[in-house]
Short mmCIF file of C-alpha atoms in Angstrom, two decimals:
data_model
loop_
_atom_site.label_atom_id
_atom_site.label_comp_id
_atom_site.label_asym_id
_atom_site.label_seq_id
_atom_site.Cartn_x
_atom_site.Cartn_y
_atom_site.Cartn_z
CA MET A 122 9.96 -0.66 -1.55
CA ASP A 123 10.53 -2.50 1.75
CA THR A 124 7.67 -3.32 4.10
CA LEU A 125 8.29 -0.49 6.53
CA THR A 126 8.71 2.11 3.78
CA GLY A 127 5.50 1.05 2.11
CA LEU A 128 3.51 1.03 5.31
CA LEU A 129 4.83 4.27 6.72
CA ASP A 130 4.39 6.06 3.41
CA GLY A 131 0.64 5.63 3.80
CA PRO A 132 -0.21 7.87 6.77
CA LYS A 133 1.19 11.00 5.12
CA ALA A 134 -0.11 14.31 6.41
CA ARG A 135 -1.77 16.56 3.86
CA GLY A 136 -3.10 19.63 5.61
CA ALA A 137 -3.29 17.79 8.94
CA PHE A 138 -5.07 19.57 11.76
CA LEU A 139 -2.33 20.79 14.11
CA LEU A 140 -2.84 22.70 17.33
CA LYS A 141 -0.99 23.90 20.39
CA SER A 142 -3.26 23.81 23.44
CA VAL A 143 -2.55 25.69 26.67
CA PHE A 144 -4.53 24.90 29.85
CA ASP A 145 -4.38 25.93 33.47
CA PRO A 146 -4.58 23.10 36.04
CA GLY A 147 -7.93 21.38 36.27
CA TRP A 148 -8.37 20.76 32.54
CA SER A 149 -10.16 17.90 30.82
CA LEU A 150 -10.99 17.42 27.13
CA ARG A 151 -13.12 14.67 25.61
CA ILE A 152 -12.04 13.87 22.04
CA GLU A 153 -14.81 12.60 19.78
CA ASP A 154 -13.38 13.64 16.41
CA ARG A 155 -13.27 10.04 15.05
CA ALA A 156 -9.93 10.79 13.35
CA PRO A 157 -8.03 7.73 12.00
CA ILE A 158 -5.05 8.64 14.16
CA SER A 159 -3.89 11.54 16.29
CA VAL A 160 -0.42 12.31 17.61
CA ILE A 161 -0.30 14.02 21.01
CA THR A 162 2.71 15.14 22.99
CA LEU A 163 3.04 17.12 26.18
CA VAL A 164 5.59 19.92 26.03
CA ARG A 165 5.05 21.15 29.59
CA GLY A 166 3.17 19.86 32.60
CA THR A 167 1.69 16.44 33.22
CA GLY A 168 -1.40 14.76 31.89
CA TRP A 169 -3.27 11.55 31.31
CA VAL A 170 -4.87 9.86 28.32
CA VAL A 171 -8.01 7.97 29.27
CA PRO A 172 -9.47 5.66 26.60
CA ASP A 173 -13.16 4.88 26.92
CA GLY A 174 -13.48 1.74 28.99
CA GLY A 175 -9.74 1.64 29.69
CA ASP A 176 -7.33 2.64 32.43
CA PRO A 177 -5.72 6.10 32.52
CA VAL A 178 -2.25 6.21 30.94
CA PRO A 179 0.18 8.89 32.16
CA LEU A 180 1.60 11.35 29.64
CA GLY A 181 4.63 13.40 30.58
CA PRO A 182 7.14 15.60 28.77
CA GLY A 183 9.09 13.36 26.40
CA ASP A 184 6.12 11.05 25.80
CA VAL A 185 4.13 10.80 22.57
CA ALA A 186 0.65 9.26 22.43
CA LEU A 187 -0.89 7.79 19.29
CA ALA A 188 -4.67 7.60 19.60
CA ARG A 189 -6.38 5.50 16.93
CA GLY A 190 -9.97 6.36 16.06
CA PRO A 191 -12.82 6.22 15.87
CA GLU A 192 -13.14 5.44 19.58
CA PRO A 193 -13.28 8.55 21.83
CA TYR A 194 -10.86 9.28 24.64
CA THR A 195 -10.17 11.96 27.24
CA LEU A 196 -7.10 14.14 27.81
CA THR A 197 -6.88 15.50 31.34
CA ASP A 198 -4.55 16.45 34.16
CA THR A 199 -6.74 14.61 36.68
CA PRO A 200 -8.25 11.18 35.87
CA GLY A 201 -11.93 11.14 36.76
CA LEU A 202 -12.41 14.85 36.22
CA ALA A 203 -15.52 15.51 34.13
CA PRO A 204 -14.63 16.92 30.69
CA HIS A 205 -15.11 20.66 30.38
CA ILE A 206 -14.92 20.64 26.58
CA THR A 207 -15.72 18.10 23.87
CA VAL A 208 -13.98 18.13 20.48
CA GLY A 209 -16.28 16.90 17.71
CA PRO A 210 -15.70 15.32 14.27
CA ASP A 211 -15.41 18.72 12.61
CA GLN A 212 -12.88 19.92 15.22
CA ARG A 213 -15.55 22.16 16.71
CA CYS A 214 -15.27 22.52 20.46
CA HIS A 215 -18.23 22.71 22.84
CA THR A 216 -18.54 23.12 26.58
CA ALA A 217 -20.54 20.70 28.69
CA GLU A 218 -23.40 23.22 28.45
CA GLY A 219 -23.26 23.15 24.65
CA ALA A 220 -21.59 26.51 24.01
CA ASP A 221 -19.29 26.61 20.96
CA VAL A 222 -15.86 27.83 22.12
CA SER A 223 -13.92 26.98 18.95
CA GLU A 224 -13.26 30.64 18.20
CA SER A 225 -13.60 32.28 21.61
CA MET A 226 -10.71 30.25 23.08
CA SER A 227 -8.38 30.92 20.15
CA LEU A 228 -5.03 32.38 21.21
CA GLY A 229 -3.70 33.10 17.73
CA VAL A 230 -2.26 30.99 14.94
CA ARG A 231 -2.88 27.28 15.71
CA THR A 232 -2.96 28.03 19.45
CA TRP A 233 -5.95 27.52 21.70
CA GLY A 234 -6.87 27.32 25.38
CA SER A 235 -6.81 29.42 28.53
CA ALA A 236 -6.97 33.14 27.85
CA HIS A 237 -4.34 34.07 30.46
CA PRO A 238 -2.39 30.90 31.24
CA GLY A 239 -0.36 30.81 34.44
CA ALA A 240 3.20 29.65 34.90
CA ASP A 241 1.99 26.13 35.74
CA ALA A 242 -0.15 25.78 32.60
CA ALA A 243 0.10 22.56 30.60
CA VAL A 244 1.12 22.83 26.93
CA LEU A 245 0.11 20.10 24.48
CA LEU A 246 0.86 19.68 20.79
CA SER A 247 -1.56 17.60 18.74
CA GLY A 248 -1.72 16.59 15.12
CA THR A 249 -4.70 14.83 13.56
CA TYR A 250 -4.50 12.74 10.40
CA LEU A 251 -7.79 12.98 8.56
CA ALA A 252 -7.36 10.45 5.72
CA PRO A 253 -4.45 7.97 5.79
CA GLY A 254 -3.85 5.86 2.70
CA GLU A 255 -4.93 2.24 2.41
CA ILE A 256 -1.37 0.92 2.74
CA GLY A 257 -0.86 2.98 5.87
CA ARG A 258 -4.24 1.79 7.16
CA ARG A 259 -2.94 -1.78 7.23
CA LEU A 260 -0.39 -0.63 9.79
CA LEU A 261 -2.76 1.69 11.66
CA ASP A 262 -5.35 -1.06 12.02
CA ALA A 263 -2.71 -3.17 13.76
CA LEU A 264 -2.05 -0.49 16.36
CA PRO A 265 -3.69 -0.68 19.78
CA PRO A 266 -6.37 1.99 20.35
CA LEU A 267 -3.81 3.89 22.44
CA LEU A 268 -0.03 3.74 22.23
CA VAL A 269 2.17 5.86 24.50
CA ARG A 270 5.94 5.78 24.12
CA SER A 271 8.83 7.86 25.41
CA VAL A 272 10.63 9.38 22.45
CA ASP A 273 14.39 9.24 21.86
CA THR A 274 16.74 12.19 21.52
CA ALA A 275 16.08 12.68 17.81
CA ASP A 276 12.32 12.69 18.30
CA ARG A 277 12.61 15.15 21.19
CA THR A 278 14.25 17.46 18.69
CA LEU A 279 11.24 17.01 16.39
CA VAL A 280 8.87 17.82 19.26
CA ARG A 281 10.86 20.97 19.97
CA LEU A 282 10.81 22.00 16.29
CA LEU A 283 7.09 21.29 16.05
CA GLY A 284 6.50 23.46 19.10
CA GLU A 285 8.54 26.28 17.59
CA GLU A 286 6.88 26.10 14.18
CA ILE A 287 3.26 25.39 15.04
CA ASP A 288 2.21 28.96 15.80
CA LYS A 289 4.13 30.58 12.94
CA ASP A 290 2.32 31.94 9.90
CA ARG A 291 4.77 31.84 7.00
CA PRO A 292 4.55 30.81 3.33
CA GLY A 293 4.65 27.02 3.08
CA GLN A 294 4.15 26.62 6.82
CA GLU A 295 1.47 23.95 6.42
CA LEU A 296 3.87 21.76 4.45
CA VAL A 297 6.64 22.21 7.05
CA LEU A 298 4.28 21.19 9.84
CA ASP A 299 2.96 18.20 7.91
CA ARG A 300 6.45 16.83 7.37
CA LEU A 301 7.48 17.38 11.00
CA LEU A 302 4.36 15.54 12.11
CA ASP A 303 5.12 12.70 9.68
CA LEU A 304 8.66 12.34 11.02
CA LEU A 305 7.44 12.26 14.61
CA LEU A 306 4.83 9.63 13.80
CA ILE A 307 7.34 7.51 11.87
CA GLY A 308 9.81 7.66 14.75
CA VAL A 309 7.22 6.40 17.23
CA LEU A 310 6.02 3.66 14.86
CA ARG A 311 9.55 2.47 14.13
CA GLY A 312 10.24 2.23 17.84
CA TRP A 313 7.03 0.28 18.40
CA LEU A 314 7.63 -2.08 15.48
CA GLY A 315 11.22 -2.73 16.53
CA ASP A 316 10.35 -3.54 20.15
CA PRO A 317 10.04 -7.35 20.50
CA GLY A 318 7.61 -7.04 23.40
CA SER A 319 5.43 -4.29 21.98
CA GLY A 320 2.76 -6.46 20.36
CA SER A 321 3.63 -5.36 16.82
CA PRO A 322 1.76 -7.29 14.08
CA SER A 323 2.88 -10.78 13.12
CA TRP A 324 3.11 -9.90 9.42
CA TYR A 325 5.68 -7.23 10.26
CA ARG A 326 7.73 -9.52 12.50
CA ALA A 327 7.65 -12.07 9.68
CA TYR A 328 9.88 -9.76 7.68
CA GLY A 329 12.83 -11.10 9.70
CA ASP A 330 11.89 -14.76 9.24
CA PRO A 331 14.47 -16.60 7.05
CA VAL A 332 11.74 -18.38 5.06
CA VAL A 333 8.94 -15.81 4.97
CA GLY A 334 11.00 -12.62 4.90
CA PRO A 335 12.40 -13.01 1.37
CA ALA A 336 8.95 -13.90 0.04
CA LEU A 337 7.38 -10.83 1.66
CA ARG A 338 10.04 -8.61 0.13
CA LEU A 339 9.27 -10.01 -3.31
CA LEU A 340 5.52 -9.49 -2.93
CA HIS A 341 6.02 -5.91 -1.80
CA GLN A 342 8.63 -5.05 -4.42
CA GLU A 343 6.89 -6.72 -7.37
CA PRO A 344 3.15 -6.83 -6.64
CA ALA A 345 2.22 -6.83 -10.34
CA TYR A 346 4.21 -9.98 -11.12
CA GLY A 347 2.15 -13.08 -11.93
CA TRP A 348 2.94 -14.81 -8.67
CA THR A 349 2.04 -18.37 -7.78
CA VAL A 350 3.14 -20.08 -4.58
CA ALA A 351 5.53 -22.20 -6.66
CA ALA A 352 7.07 -19.15 -8.38
CA LEU A 353 7.36 -17.30 -5.09
CA ALA A 354 9.02 -20.29 -3.41
CA ALA A 355 11.48 -20.69 -6.28
CA ARG A 356 12.50 -17.02 -6.14
CA ALA A 357 12.78 -17.16 -2.34
CA GLY A 358 14.91 -20.32 -2.51
CA VAL A 359 12.64 -22.64 -0.50
CA SER A 360 10.25 -25.47 -1.29
CA ARG A 361 6.64 -24.71 -2.17
CA ALA A 362 5.33 -26.77 0.77
CA ALA A 363 7.74 -25.16 3.24
CA LEU A 364 6.82 -21.64 2.13
CA ALA A 365 3.06 -22.26 2.18
CA ARG A 366 3.22 -23.82 5.64
CA ARG A 367 5.60 -21.30 7.21
CA PHE A 368 3.95 -18.23 5.62
CA THR A 369 0.51 -19.19 6.93
CA GLU A 370 1.95 -20.03 10.35
CA VAL A 371 3.86 -16.75 10.76
CA VAL A 372 1.70 -14.23 8.86
CA GLY A 373 -1.68 -15.73 9.65
CA GLU A 374 -2.88 -16.19 6.06
CA PRO A 375 -1.63 -17.99 2.91
CA PRO A 376 0.76 -16.18 0.54
CA MET A 377 -1.79 -15.57 -2.22
CA ALA A 378 -4.39 -14.25 0.23
CA TYR A 379 -1.80 -11.82 1.57
CA LEU A 380 -0.89 -10.78 -1.98
CA THR A 381 -4.54 -10.11 -2.79
CA GLY A 382 -4.88 -7.82 0.21
CA TRP A 383 -1.67 -6.00 -0.67
CA ARG A 384 -2.68 -5.52 -4.32
CA LEU A 385 -6.10 -4.19 -3.36
CA ALA A 386 -4.55 -1.78 -0.86
CA LEU A 387 -2.27 -0.50 -3.62
CA ALA A 388 -5.24 -0.23 -5.98
CA ALA A 389 -7.27 1.72 -3.42
CA ASP A 390 -4.42 4.19 -2.94
CA LEU A 391 -4.10 4.64 -6.72
CA LEU A 392 -7.85 5.17 -7.08
CA ARG A 393 -7.66 7.86 -4.42
CA ALA A 394 -4.45 9.54 -5.56
CA GLU A 395 -5.01 9.38 -9.33
CA PRO A 396 -8.70 10.13 -9.98
CA ASP A 397 -8.10 10.40 -13.75
CA ALA A 398 -6.35 7.03 -14.09
CA THR A 399 -8.38 4.42 -15.93
CA LEU A 400 -9.35 1.21 -14.17
CA ALA A 401 -7.32 -0.69 -16.78
CA HIS A 402 -4.23 1.33 -15.80
CA VAL A 403 -4.77 0.67 -12.10
CA ALA A 404 -5.36 -3.05 -12.76
CA HIS A 405 -2.12 -3.29 -14.73
CA ARG A 406 -0.13 -1.49 -12.01
CA VAL A 407 -1.22 -3.90 -9.28
CA GLY A 408 -1.13 -7.20 -11.16
CA TYR A 409 -4.63 -7.82 -12.51
CA GLY A 410 -5.02 -8.80 -16.14
CA SER A 411 -8.14 -6.77 -16.78
CA PRO A 412 -10.39 -4.12 -15.19
CA PHE A 413 -13.04 -6.83 -14.74
CA ALA A 414 -10.65 -9.02 -12.72
CA LEU A 415 -9.72 -6.09 -10.47
CA SER A 416 -13.37 -5.08 -10.04
CA ALA A 417 -14.40 -8.61 -9.12
CA ALA A 418 -11.65 -8.95 -6.50
CA PHE A 419 -12.28 -5.46 -5.12
CA LYS A 420 -16.00 -6.11 -4.79
CA ARG A 421 -15.49 -9.56 -3.25
CA ILE A 422 -12.98 -8.42 -0.60
CA ARG A 423 -14.10 -4.85 0.08
CA GLY A 424 -17.81 -5.08 -0.60
CA THR A 425 -17.82 -2.19 -3.06
CA SER A 426 -16.73 -1.61 -6.65
CA PRO A 427 -13.60 0.41 -7.49
CA GLN A 428 -15.79 3.11 -9.05
CA GLU A 429 -17.98 3.38 -5.97
CA PHE A 430 -14.87 3.54 -3.80
CA ARG A 431 -13.35 6.23 -5.98
CA THR A 432 -16.42 8.49 -5.91
CA ARG A 433 -16.34 8.48 -2.10
CA THR A 434 -12.72 9.68 -1.81
CA PRO A 435 -11.78 13.32 -1.16
CA ALA A 436 -9.44 13.38 -4.18
CA ALA A 437 -12.21 12.27 -6.52
CA ALA A 438 -14.68 14.74 -5.08
CA SER A 439 -12.15 17.55 -5.51
CA ALA A 440 -11.49 16.58 -9.11
CA ALA A 441 -15.20 16.42 -9.87
CA GLY A 442 -15.73 19.88 -8.41
#
């Protein structure tokens, strides 16, 4: 598994909340849903994304915005316009007066907004990820609170397909929409990561470093191996001192500290995805010699035990029920 594959495999939609919104001019929505990440694109019209405490960012057709929670933000066609509706953590929508309009503004399957939109109405598509995996979270945490990028030709095709499919009600439609949303998100993230001036994280840029890159590939491909800095340097074909110095300089932490974080992210994903797997099995998969060793590292770094973490996950709760 290469770095990008591992990271992008984390934020995988599973029953993501998708919606097509239609608004006549003079619209303004405050988003307070605290979602880990939302994908927003404007199919028709013009709009702005206004992060709390930040400057308005224009959003036009062909642009995709990634909004990283939990900080709130506003979507509007006029910066400074007071929000008419607030979207809460449960995706319930309320007017400024407190009236719940979640159902009354429904326009059919996954469509919501003005009851009789005019020809100049804005059309937005939005997809909200509710629970990205731990590996994906490492990438999401490196994102700025708001990222807006113009999509390429391929991604415009995805936007078009998403717009065509979002209000259909067919067998398996949820899965189709989830995968289209995933592809759109991955396209935007790949563009951001590949842009030298985008501010992408140092540990991703390190993948192309001639000294650090081979070592990162080994850690990602063989996390359960009994790595030491000396063993990693030997496999990467560099000296131990050169690897330790360059890795810390480029990535921002020593090789073994990075490996610990990567192993614990893998363990957290396994605990969430495989609620019946024993702690010994998870420990073996990610390179710890015993359940006790994994528990001690998990508690030290994450402040909670693997069992406590597991009981708080949706997968575990579903299995228990």
